[in-house]
Amino acid sequence: AQTVTQSQPEMSVQEAETVTLSCTYDTSESDYYLFWYKQPPSRQMILVIRQEAYKQQNATENRFSVNFQKAAKSFSLKISDSQLGDAAMYFCAYRSATGYGGSQGNLIFGKGTKLSVKP
Amino acid sequence: DSGVTQTPKHLITATGQRVTLRCSPRSGDLSVYWYQQSLDQGLQFLIQYYNGEERAKGNILERFSAQQFPDLHSELNLSSLELGDSALYFCASSVGPGQSGNTIYFGEGSWLTVV
């Protein structure tokens, strides 16, 4: 069974600085997807960034980027120029690519990292 | 706005009661997922439906059941409620073939409080 581990329960960053959240996962599959979701105090689950395992290039979305190391099964999230609105719980998630269309598996989540941003 | 609609947003009910949570997936999405998030358990996968059929089961209690209807909306039924069932229940959906089908989008959740 696949597992996702986030080893940092809490992190703190100064506004405008850069912070990296860690995530490791365990799987025997070669084809899968990795995600970072953000959950602000409103508790809504918001997709931050997505990475396909078959792509070597690291995904980037504006101030958010990942460092995907497939061999090491590592998937860290870097937030640049941190803003107060980035304060939230961040969840790393794994999804198998087995299946077709929308019938692929569900998301497997890590326990989350609570990020606080200091003004 | 993810396009996934959940109702009700908040629900308070007594122990032993039964409630139904409703979810409308994003337009065109065939898969619906239910997750439970409680304070001490994190995000727990409950069940997945794909085009009306049950696709996968997670940590769903026997007191809970779900279904996906022909119009693709889904309902999660929670019965014989206990205090420990108090949680945020998320519905999520994903589309069919194509790269965008790899992403699961979440609704805003239904807060259930059992008193």
Coordinates of N, CA and C in Angstrom, one line a residue, chain A residues 34-110:
Chain A
L34 N 1.3 13.3 -8.1 CA 1.5 13.9 -6.8 C 0.9 15.3 -6.8
F35 N 0.4 15.6 -5.6 CA -0.3 16.9 -5.5 C 0.1 17.6 -4.1
W36 N 0.0 18.9 -4.2 CA 0.0 19.6 -2.9 C -1.4 20.4 -2.9
Y37 N -2.0 20.2 -1.7 CA -3.3 20.9 -1.5 C -3.1 21.8 -0.3
K38 N -3.8 23.0 -0.4 CA -3.7 23.9 0.7 C -5.1 24.0 1.4
Q39 N -5.1 24.0 2.7 CA -6.3 24.1 3.5 C -6.2 25.3 4.4
P40 N -6.7 26.5 4.0 CA -6.7 27.6 4.9 C -7.7 27.5 6.0
P41 N -7.8 28.4 6.9 CA -8.7 28.3 8.1 C -10.2 28.1 7.7
S42 N -10.5 28.5 6.5 CA -11.9 28.2 6.0 C -12.1 26.7 5.8
R43 N -11.1 25.9 5.8 CA -11.1 24.4 5.7 C -11.3 24.0 4.3
Q44 N -11.4 24.9 3.3 CA -11.6 24.5 1.9 C -10.3 23.8 1.4
M45 N -10.4 22.8 0.6 CA -9.2 22.1 0.1 C -8.9 22.7 -1.3
I46 N -7.8 23.3 -1.4 CA -7.5 24.1 -2.7 C -6.2 23.4 -3.3
L47 N -6.3 23.1 -4.6 CA -5.2 22.5 -5.3 C -4.1 23.6 -5.5
V48 N -2.9 23.3 -5.1 CA -1.8 24.2 -5.3 C -1.0 23.9 -6.5
I49 N -0.6 22.6 -6.6 CA 0.3 22.2 -7.7 C 0.2 20.7 -7.9
R50 N 0.4 20.3 -9.2 CA 0.3 18.9 -9.5 C 1.6 18.4 -10.3
Q51 N 2.0 17.2 -10.1 CA 3.2 16.7 -10.8 C 2.9 15.3 -11.3
E52 N 3.1 15.0 -12.6 CA 3.0 13.7 -13.1 C 4.3 13.0 -13.0
A53 N 4.3 11.8 -12.5 CA 5.6 11.0 -12.2 C 6.4 10.8 -13.5
Y54 N 5.8 10.7 -14.6 CA 6.5 10.4 -15.9 C 7.2 11.7 -16.4
K55 N 6.9 12.8 -15.8 CA 7.6 14.0 -16.3 C 8.8 14.3 -15.4
Q56 N 9.9 14.5 -16.0 CA 11.1 14.9 -15.2 C 11.1 16.3 -14.8
Q57 N 10.5 17.2 -15.6 CA 10.5 18.6 -15.3 C 9.6 18.9 -14.0
N58 N 10.2 19.7 -13.1 CA 9.4 20.0 -11.9 C 8.3 21.0 -12.3
A59 N 7.2 20.8 -11.7 CA 6.0 21.7 -11.9 C 6.2 23.0 -11.2
T60 N 5.7 24.0 -11.8 CA 5.7 25.4 -11.3 C 4.4 26.1 -11.5
E61 N 3.9 26.8 -10.4 CA 2.7 27.6 -10.5 C 3.0 28.9 -9.8
N62 N 3.3 29.9 -10.6 CA 3.6 31.2 -10.0 C 4.7 31.1 -8.9
R63 N 4.3 31.4 -7.7 CA 5.3 31.4 -6.6 C 5.6 30.0 -6.0
F64 N 4.8 29.0 -6.5 CA 4.9 27.7 -6.0 C 5.7 26.8 -7.0
S65 N 6.6 26.0 -6.5 CA 7.3 25.1 -7.3 C 7.6 23.8 -6.5
V66 N 7.9 22.7 -7.2 CA 8.2 21.5 -6.5 C 9.6 21.0 -6.9
N67 N 10.1 20.2 -6.0 CA 11.4 19.5 -6.3 C 11.0 18.0 -6.2
F68 N 10.8 17.4 -7.4 CA 10.4 16.0 -7.5 C 11.6 15.2 -7.8
Q69 N 11.9 14.3 -6.8 CA 13.0 13.3 -6.9 C 12.4 11.9 -6.9
K70 N 12.2 11.4 -8.1 CA 11.5 10.1 -8.2 C 12.2 9.0 -7.6
A71 N 13.5 8.9 -7.8 CA 14.3 7.8 -7.3 C 14.3 7.8 -5.7
A72 N 14.3 9.0 -5.2 CA 14.3 9.2 -3.7 C 12.9 9.2 -3.2
K73 N 11.9 9.2 -4.0 CA 10.5 9.3 -3.6 C 10.3 10.5 -2.7
S74 N 10.7 11.6 -3.2 CA 10.6 12.9 -2.5 C 9.9 13.9 -3.4
F75 N 9.0 14.7 -2.7 CA 8.2 15.7 -3.4 C 8.0 16.9 -2.5
S76 N 9.0 17.8 -2.6 CA 8.9 19.0 -1.7 C 8.3 20.2 -2.4
L77 N 7.7 21.0 -1.6 CA 7.0 22.2 -2.1 C 7.8 23.5 -1.7
K78 N 8.1 24.3 -2.6 CA 8.8 25.5 -2.3 C 7.9 26.7 -2.6
I79 N 7.7 27.5 -1.6 CA 6.9 28.7 -1.7 C 7.8 29.9 -1.6
S80 N 7.9 30.7 -2.7 CA 8.7 31.9 -2.8 C 7.9 33.1 -2.5
D81 N 8.6 34.1 -2.0 CA 8.0 35.4 -1.7 C 6.7 35.2 -0.9
S82 N 6.9 34.5 0.3 CA 5.7 34.1 1.1 C 4.8 35.3 1.4
Q83 N 3.5 35.1 1.4 CA 2.5 36.1 1.7 C 1.7 35.6 2.9
L84 N 1.1 36.6 3.5 CA 0.2 36.3 4.7 C -0.9 35.3 4.3
G85 N -1.4 35.4 3.1 CA -2.4 34.5 2.6 C -2.0 33.1 2.4
D86 N -0.7 32.8 2.5 CA -0.2 31.5 2.3 C -0.3 30.7 3.6
A87 N -0.6 31.3 4.7 CA -0.7 30.6 6.0 C -1.9 29.6 5.9
A88 N -1.6 28.4 6.1 CA -2.6 27.3 5.9 C -2.0 26.0 6.3
M89 N -2.8 25.0 6.3 CA -2.3 23.6 6.4 C -2.0 23.1 4.9
Y90 N -0.9 22.5 4.7 CA -0.5 22.0 3.4 C -0.5 20.5 3.4
F91 N -1.2 19.9 2.5 CA -1.2 18.4 2.4 C -0.5 18.0 1.1
C92 N 0.3 17.0 1.3 CA 0.9 16.3 0.2 C 0.0 15.1 -0.1
A93 N -0.2 14.8 -1.4 CA -1.1 13.7 -1.7 C -0.6 12.9 -2.9
Y94 N -0.9 11.6 -2.9 CA -0.5 10.6 -3.9 C -1.7 10.1 -4.6
R95 N -1.6 9.9 -5.9 CA -2.7 9.2 -6.6 C -2.2 8.3 -7.6
S96 N -2.6 7.0 -7.6 CA -2.2 6.0 -8.5 C -2.7 6.4 -9.9
A97 N -1.9 6.0 -10.9 CA -2.4 6.2 -12.3 C -3.0 5.0 -12.9
T98 N -3.1 3.9 -12.1 CA -3.7 2.7 -12.6 C -5.2 2.9 -12.9
G99 N -5.6 2.4 -14.0 CA -7.0 2.6 -14.4 C -7.1 3.5 -15.5
Y100 N -8.3 3.9 -15.9 CA -8.4 4.8 -17.1 C -9.5 5.8 -16.8
G101 N -9.4 6.9 -17.5 CA -10.3 8.0 -17.3 C -10.4 8.4 -15.9
G102 N -11.5 8.7 -15.4 CA -11.7 9.1 -14.0 C -11.8 8.0 -13.0
S103 N -11.4 6.8 -13.4 CA -11.6 5.7 -12.5 C -10.3 5.4 -11.8
Q104 N -9.3 6.2 -12.0 CA -8.1 6.0 -11.2 C -8.4 6.2 -9.7
G105 N -7.4 5.7 -8.9 CA -7.7 5.7 -7.5 C -7.8 7.0 -6.8
N106 N -8.1 6.9 -5.5 CA -8.4 8.1 -4.7 C -7.0 8.7 -4.3
L107 N -7.1 9.8 -3.6 CA -5.9 10.4 -3.1 C -5.5 9.8 -1.7
I108 N -4.2 9.7 -1.5 CA -3.7 9.3 -0.3 C -2.9 10.5 0.3
F109 N -3.3 10.9 1.5 CA -2.8 12.1 2.0 C -1.8 11.9 3.1
G110 N -0.8 12.8 3.2 CA 0.0 12.9 4.4 C -0.8 13.6 5.5

